[in-house]
CSV table of C-alpha atoms and ligand atoms in Angstrom, one decimal:
chain,number,residue,atom,x,y,z
A,1,MET,CA,-2.9,-174.9,32.2
A,2,GLN,CA,-2.6,-178.6,31.2
A,3,GLY,CA,-5.9,-179.9,32.6
A,4,SER,CA,-6.8,-183.5,33.3
A,5,ALA,CA,-8.9,-185.5,31.0
A,6,ASN,CA,-12.0,-184.8,33.1
A,7,LEU,CA,-11.4,-181.1,33.0
A,8,ASN,CA,-11.1,-181.2,29.2
A,9,LEU,CA,-14.3,-183.2,29.0
A,10,MET,CA,-16.1,-180.7,31.2
A,11,ILE,CA,-14.8,-177.8,29.0
A,12,LYS,CA,-15.9,-179.6,25.8
A,13,ALA,CA,-19.4,-180.2,27.3
A,14,ALA,CA,-19.7,-176.6,28.5
A,15,ARG,CA,-18.7,-175.2,25.1
A,16,LYS,CA,-21.1,-177.4,23.3
A,17,ALA,CA,-24.0,-176.5,25.5
A,18,GLY,CA,-22.9,-172.8,25.4
A,19,ARG,CA,-23.1,-172.9,21.5
A,20,SER,CA,-26.7,-174.2,21.7
A,21,LEU,CA,-27.7,-171.6,24.2
A,22,VAL,CA,-26.2,-168.7,22.3
A,23,LYS,CA,-28.3,-169.7,19.3
A,24,ASP,CA,-31.4,-169.9,21.4
A,25,PHE,CA,-30.5,-166.6,23.1
A,26,ARG,CA,-30.7,-164.8,19.7
A,27,GLU,CA,-34.2,-166.2,19.3
A,28,VAL,CA,-35.3,-165.1,22.8
A,29,GLU,CA,-34.5,-161.5,21.9
A,30,ASN,CA,-37.1,-161.8,19.0
A,31,LEU,CA,-39.7,-163.4,21.3
A,32,GLN,CA,-39.8,-160.5,23.8
A,33,VAL,CA,-42.4,-158.7,21.8
A,34,SER,CA,-44.7,-161.7,21.3
A,35,ALA,CA,-47.8,-162.0,23.6
A,36,LYS,CA,-46.8,-165.3,24.9
A,37,GLY,CA,-43.3,-164.3,25.7
A,38,PRO,CA,-40.2,-166.6,25.5
A,39,GLY,CA,-41.0,-168.7,28.7
A,40,ASP,CA,-41.6,-172.1,27.1
A,41,PHE,CA,-38.9,-171.6,24.6
A,42,VAL,CA,-36.4,-170.9,27.4
A,43,SER,CA,-37.4,-174.0,29.3
A,44,LYS,CA,-36.7,-176.0,26.2
A,45,ALA,CA,-33.3,-174.3,25.7
A,46,ASP,CA,-32.4,-175.1,29.3
A,47,ARG,CA,-33.5,-178.7,29.0
A,48,GLU,CA,-31.6,-179.1,25.7
A,49,ALA,CA,-28.4,-177.7,27.3
A,50,GLU,CA,-28.6,-180.2,30.1
A,51,ARG,CA,-29.3,-183.0,27.6
A,52,ILE,CA,-26.1,-182.0,25.7
A,53,ILE,CA,-24.0,-181.9,28.8
A,54,LYS,CA,-25.3,-185.2,30.1
A,55,GLU,CA,-24.7,-186.9,26.9
A,56,GLU,CA,-21.1,-185.8,26.8
A,57,LEU,CA,-20.3,-186.4,30.4
A,58,ARG,CA,-22.2,-189.6,31.1
A,59,GLY,CA,-21.2,-190.9,27.7
A,60,ALA,CA,-17.5,-190.6,28.6
A,61,ARG,CA,-17.8,-191.5,32.3
A,62,PRO,CA,-20.9,-193.8,32.7
A,63,SER,CA,-20.0,-194.8,36.2
A,64,TYR,CA,-20.1,-191.3,37.7
A,65,GLY,CA,-23.2,-190.0,39.5
A,66,TRP,CA,-25.2,-187.0,38.4
A,67,LEU,CA,-26.9,-184.0,39.9
A,68,GLY,CA,-28.5,-181.6,37.4
A,69,GLU,CA,-30.9,-178.7,37.9
A,70,GLU,CA,-33.3,-180.0,35.3
A,71,THR,CA,-33.0,-183.8,35.6
A,72,GLY,CA,-32.2,-184.1,39.4
A,73,ALA,CA,-30.0,-186.7,41.1
A,74,GLU,CA,-28.9,-190.1,39.7
A,75,ASP,CA,-26.6,-192.5,41.5
A,76,GLY,CA,-23.7,-193.9,39.5
A,77,GLU,CA,-21.8,-197.2,40.0
A,78,ASP,CA,-18.9,-195.2,41.4
A,79,PRO,CA,-20.4,-193.6,44.6
A,80,THR,CA,-17.4,-191.4,45.1
A,81,ARG,CA,-17.8,-189.2,42.0
A,82,ARG,CA,-20.6,-187.1,40.7
A,83,TRP,CA,-21.2,-184.3,38.2
A,84,ILE,CA,-23.0,-181.3,39.5
A,85,VAL,CA,-24.5,-179.3,36.7
A,86,ASP,CA,-26.5,-176.2,36.1
A,87,PRO,CA,-27.0,-176.0,32.3
A,88,LEU,CA,-28.2,-172.4,32.5
A,89,ASP,CA,-27.5,-170.3,35.5
A,90,GLY,CA,-29.1,-166.9,35.3
A,91,THR,CA,-32.3,-168.2,33.6
A,92,THR,CA,-34.2,-165.0,34.4
A,93,ASN,CA,-31.5,-162.9,32.7
A,94,PHE,CA,-31.6,-165.2,29.6
A,95,LEU,CA,-35.4,-165.0,29.5
A,96,HIS,CA,-35.3,-161.2,29.5
A,97,GLY,CA,-32.6,-161.0,26.8
A,98,LEU,CA,-29.9,-159.9,29.3
A,99,PRO,CA,-26.5,-161.3,28.3
A,100,HIS,CA,-25.4,-162.5,31.8
A,101,TRP,CA,-25.9,-166.2,32.2
A,102,ALA,CA,-23.6,-169.2,32.2
A,103,VAL,CA,-23.2,-173.0,32.0
A,104,SER,CA,-21.8,-174.4,35.2
A,105,ILE,CA,-20.3,-177.9,35.6
A,106,ALA,CA,-18.5,-179.3,38.6
A,107,LEU,CA,-16.9,-182.6,39.5
A,108,GLU,CA,-17.2,-183.8,43.0
A,109,HIS,CA,-15.0,-186.6,44.4
A,110,LYS,CA,-15.6,-187.9,48.0
A,111,GLY,CA,-17.7,-185.0,48.9
A,112,GLU,CA,-15.2,-182.3,47.6
A,113,VAL,CA,-15.4,-180.3,44.4
A,114,VAL,CA,-12.2,-181.1,42.5
A,115,ALA,CA,-12.8,-179.4,39.2
A,116,GLY,CA,-15.2,-176.7,38.0
A,117,VAL,CA,-16.1,-174.9,34.7
A,118,VAL,CA,-18.2,-171.8,34.3
A,119,PHE,CA,-18.8,-170.8,30.7
A,120,ASP,CA,-20.2,-167.3,30.0
A,121,ALA,CA,-20.9,-168.1,26.4
A,122,ALA,CA,-22.4,-164.7,25.5
A,123,LYS,CA,-19.1,-163.0,26.4
A,124,ASP,CA,-16.9,-166.0,25.5
A,125,GLU,CA,-15.4,-166.1,29.0
A,126,LEU,CA,-14.4,-169.6,30.0
A,127,TYR,CA,-13.6,-170.0,33.7
A,128,TYR,CA,-12.1,-173.2,34.9
A,129,ALA,CA,-10.2,-174.6,37.9
A,130,GLU,CA,-8.8,-177.9,39.1
A,131,LYS,CA,-7.8,-178.7,42.7
A,132,GLY,CA,-4.2,-177.7,43.2
A,133,LEU,CA,-3.7,-176.4,39.7
A,134,GLY,CA,-5.1,-172.8,40.0
A,135,ALA,CA,-8.0,-171.0,38.3
A,136,PHE,CA,-8.1,-169.5,34.8
A,137,MET,CA,-10.2,-167.4,32.5
A,138,ASN,CA,-9.5,-168.3,28.9
A,139,GLU,CA,-5.7,-168.3,29.0
A,140,SER,CA,-5.2,-166.0,32.0
A,141,ARG,CA,-4.5,-167.1,35.5
A,142,LEU,CA,-7.0,-165.8,38.0
A,143,ARG,CA,-6.3,-164.1,41.4
A,144,VAL,CA,-8.8,-162.8,43.8
A,145,SER,CA,-8.6,-159.0,44.5
A,146,GLY,CA,-6.2,-157.6,46.9
A,147,ARG,CA,-8.5,-155.0,48.4
A,148,ARG,CA,-8.2,-154.7,52.2
A,149,HIS,CA,-10.8,-152.2,53.2
A,150,MET,CA,-14.5,-152.8,53.3
A,151,ILE,CA,-15.3,-149.3,52.2
A,152,GLU,CA,-13.5,-149.9,48.9
A,153,ALA,CA,-15.1,-153.3,48.3
A,154,ILE,CA,-17.9,-154.4,46.0
A,155,PHE,CA,-19.9,-157.5,47.0
A,156,ALA,CA,-22.4,-159.5,45.0
A,157,THR,CA,-25.4,-161.4,46.3
A,158,GLY,CA,-28.7,-162.9,45.1
A,159,VAL,CA,-31.8,-161.3,46.4
A,160,PRO,CA,-34.5,-164.0,46.8
A,161,PHE,CA,-37.6,-163.5,44.6
A,162,GLY,CA,-41.1,-164.8,44.5
A,163,GLY,CA,-41.8,-164.7,48.3
A,164,ARG,CA,-38.8,-167.0,49.3
A,165,SER,CA,-38.3,-167.4,53.0
A,166,THR,CA,-34.7,-166.1,52.9
A,167,LEU,CA,-35.8,-162.6,51.9
A,168,PRO,CA,-36.0,-161.0,55.4
A,169,ALA,CA,-32.5,-162.2,56.3
A,170,THR,CA,-31.1,-161.0,53.0
A,171,LEU,CA,-32.6,-157.6,53.5
A,172,GLN,CA,-31.0,-157.5,57.0
A,173,ASP,CA,-27.7,-158.5,55.4
A,174,LEU,CA,-28.0,-155.6,53.0
A,175,ALA,CA,-28.9,-153.1,55.7
A,176,ARG,CA,-25.7,-154.1,57.6
A,177,LEU,CA,-23.3,-154.3,54.7
A,178,MET,CA,-24.3,-151.5,52.4
A,179,PRO,CA,-23.3,-148.6,54.7
A,180,VAL,CA,-19.8,-150.0,55.1
A,181,CYS,CA,-18.8,-151.0,51.6
A,182,ALA,CA,-18.5,-149.5,48.1
A,183,GLY,CA,-21.6,-151.2,46.8
A,184,VAL,CA,-23.6,-154.4,46.4
A,185,ARG,CA,-24.5,-155.9,43.0
A,186,ARG,CA,-27.3,-158.4,42.2
A,187,TRP,CA,-26.8,-159.6,38.7
A,188,GLY,CA,-28.8,-162.8,38.8
A,189,ALA,CA,-26.2,-165.6,38.1
A,190,ALA,CA,-24.6,-167.1,41.1
A,191,ALA,CA,-22.0,-169.0,39.1
A,192,LEU,CA,-20.8,-165.8,37.5
A,193,ASP,CA,-20.9,-164.0,40.9
A,194,LEU,CA,-18.4,-166.6,42.1
A,195,ALA,CA,-16.3,-166.5,38.9
A,196,TYR,CA,-16.1,-162.7,39.4
A,197,VAL,CA,-14.8,-163.1,42.9
A,198,ALA,CA,-12.2,-165.5,41.6
A,199,SER,CA,-11.2,-162.9,38.9
A,200,GLY,CA,-11.0,-160.0,41.4
A,201,ARG,CA,-13.9,-158.1,39.8
A,202,TYR,CA,-15.9,-158.6,43.0
A,203,ASP,CA,-14.3,-158.7,46.4
A,204,GLY,CA,-16.8,-161.1,47.9
A,205,TYR,CA,-20.2,-162.7,47.5
A,206,TRP,CA,-22.8,-164.3,49.7
A,207,GLU,CA,-26.2,-165.8,49.2
A,208,ARG,CA,-28.9,-167.6,51.3
A,209,GLY,CA,-31.1,-170.2,49.8
A,210,ILE,CA,-29.0,-171.4,46.9
A,211,ASN,CA,-28.6,-174.9,45.3
A,212,ALA,CA,-25.4,-177.0,44.9
A,213,TRP,CA,-25.6,-176.7,41.1
A,214,ASP,CA,-25.6,-172.9,41.3
A,215,MET,CA,-22.3,-172.7,43.3
A,216,ALA,CA,-20.3,-176.0,43.0
A,217,ALA,CA,-18.1,-174.9,40.1
A,218,GLY,CA,-17.8,-171.4,41.3
A,219,LEU,CA,-16.6,-172.4,44.7
A,220,ILE,CA,-13.5,-174.1,43.4
A,221,LEU,CA,-12.8,-171.1,41.1
A,222,VAL,CA,-12.6,-168.9,44.2
A,223,LYS,CA,-10.5,-171.3,46.2
A,224,GLU,CA,-8.0,-171.9,43.4
A,225,ALA,CA,-7.7,-168.1,42.9
A,226,GLY,CA,-6.6,-167.7,46.5
A,227,GLY,CA,-9.9,-166.8,48.0
A,228,PHE,CA,-12.0,-168.4,50.8
A,229,VAL,CA,-15.4,-169.9,50.9
A,230,GLY,CA,-17.6,-171.1,53.9
A,231,PRO,CA,-21.1,-171.5,55.1
A,232,VAL,CA,-23.1,-168.5,56.5
A,233,ARG,CA,-23.7,-170.4,59.7
A,234,GLU,CA,-20.4,-171.7,61.1
A,235,GLY,CA,-20.2,-175.5,61.1
A,236,ARG,CA,-22.9,-176.1,58.6
A,237,ASP,CA,-22.4,-177.9,55.3
A,238,ILE,CA,-22.5,-175.4,52.4
A,239,PHE,CA,-24.5,-177.5,50.0
A,240,GLU,CA,-27.0,-178.7,52.7
A,241,SER,CA,-27.6,-175.3,54.2
A,242,GLY,CA,-27.6,-173.6,50.8
A,243,ALA,CA,-26.0,-170.5,52.4
A,244,VAL,CA,-22.5,-169.5,51.3
A,245,ILE,CA,-20.0,-166.7,51.8
A,246,ALA,CA,-17.0,-166.2,49.5
A,247,GLY,CA,-14.3,-163.5,49.6
A,248,ASN,CA,-10.8,-162.5,48.9
A,249,ALA,CA,-8.1,-163.3,51.4
A,250,GLU,CA,-8.4,-160.0,53.2
A,251,LEU,CA,-12.1,-159.3,53.3
A,252,TYR,CA,-13.6,-162.9,53.8
A,253,GLU,CA,-13.4,-162.7,57.6
A,254,PRO,CA,-14.8,-159.1,57.9
A,255,LEU,CA,-17.6,-160.1,55.6
A,256,CYS,CA,-18.4,-163.3,57.6
A,257,LYS,CA,-18.4,-161.3,60.8
A,258,ILE,CA,-21.1,-158.9,59.4
A,259,LEU,CA,-23.2,-161.6,57.9
A,260,ARG,CA,-23.0,-164.0,60.9
A,261,GLU,CA,-24.0,-161.3,63.3
A,262,ALA,CA,-27.4,-161.1,61.6
A,263,ALA,CA,-30.2,-163.0,63.4
F,301,LIG,C1,-30.4,-168.6,40.2
F,301,LIG,C2,-29.3,-167.5,40.0
F,301,LIG,C3,-29.5,-166.4,40.9
F,301,LIG,C4,-29.5,-166.8,42.3
F,301,LIG,C5,-30.6,-167.8,42.5
F,301,LIG,C6,-30.4,-169.0,41.6
F,301,LIG,P1,-31.1,-170.0,38.0
F,301,LIG,O1,-30.2,-169.7,39.4
F,301,LIG,O2,-28.0,-168.1,40.2
F,301,LIG,O3,-28.4,-165.4,40.8
F,301,LIG,O4,-29.8,-165.6,43.1
F,301,LIG,O5,-30.5,-168.3,43.9
F,301,LIG,O6,-31.4,-169.9,41.8
F,301,LIG,O7,-32.5,-170.2,38.5
F,301,LIG,O8,-30.9,-168.8,37.2
F,301,LIG,O9,-30.5,-171.2,37.4
F,302,LIG,CA1,-28.7,-171.6,38.9
């Protein structure tokens, strides 16, 4: 795909941050055995990745706004455009030496995500999409799965941790969904959950209590791969409510029905 200058900039920034994180990830594996653990080291790696991305993106487009997990929101001179960045999605996996984490970068224009990059640096899988131009992983075009029956489908979610208030509703979702599908996965990186829906590995995904930076890039991947995305509660804004459903063209509606029936 011949991407725009902005998409190429996003890919460059994601690859640069990914290289830094891969180097740090090797060190994390060594730190598991230390009494202190790799916690502080990982926080530094995360902040450094955001610094690298910010330097690339804001250096090239100083007028765009910014929303990053580590450094928060900053207005730009151009109020219509902002970068939405999670430098390290799947932080807990990274911390535990599990190779399932990604850099996530999205560009929003007038309230709509118009480009997204999710880079799984440990597996060298680069997912990217631009509005109207399709979604890709490395050189291959992505399509959502064609599964039509819930009982054959695998769905991903994030199960809230650390006493978060969305836990009871998520457990209720699981109780409704698990008996009627082929399985639910909880791999701990929302950006990759969405990338996997886009690539047809998963048939759908939902999560309650998630941030814009976790999902912004993944949402356009799913849409450009022929899938659907929407809020858990009809009519709500996905980013504001932080509750999202994504699915292939066949199973998005049945999945919404099950999740929206929950109290
Ligand atoms: C988290 C991951 C996880 C999801 C959480 C997110 P982080 O992001 O995406 O899969 O369940 O809601 O906060 O903390 O690893 O960047
Ligand atoms: Ca995240």
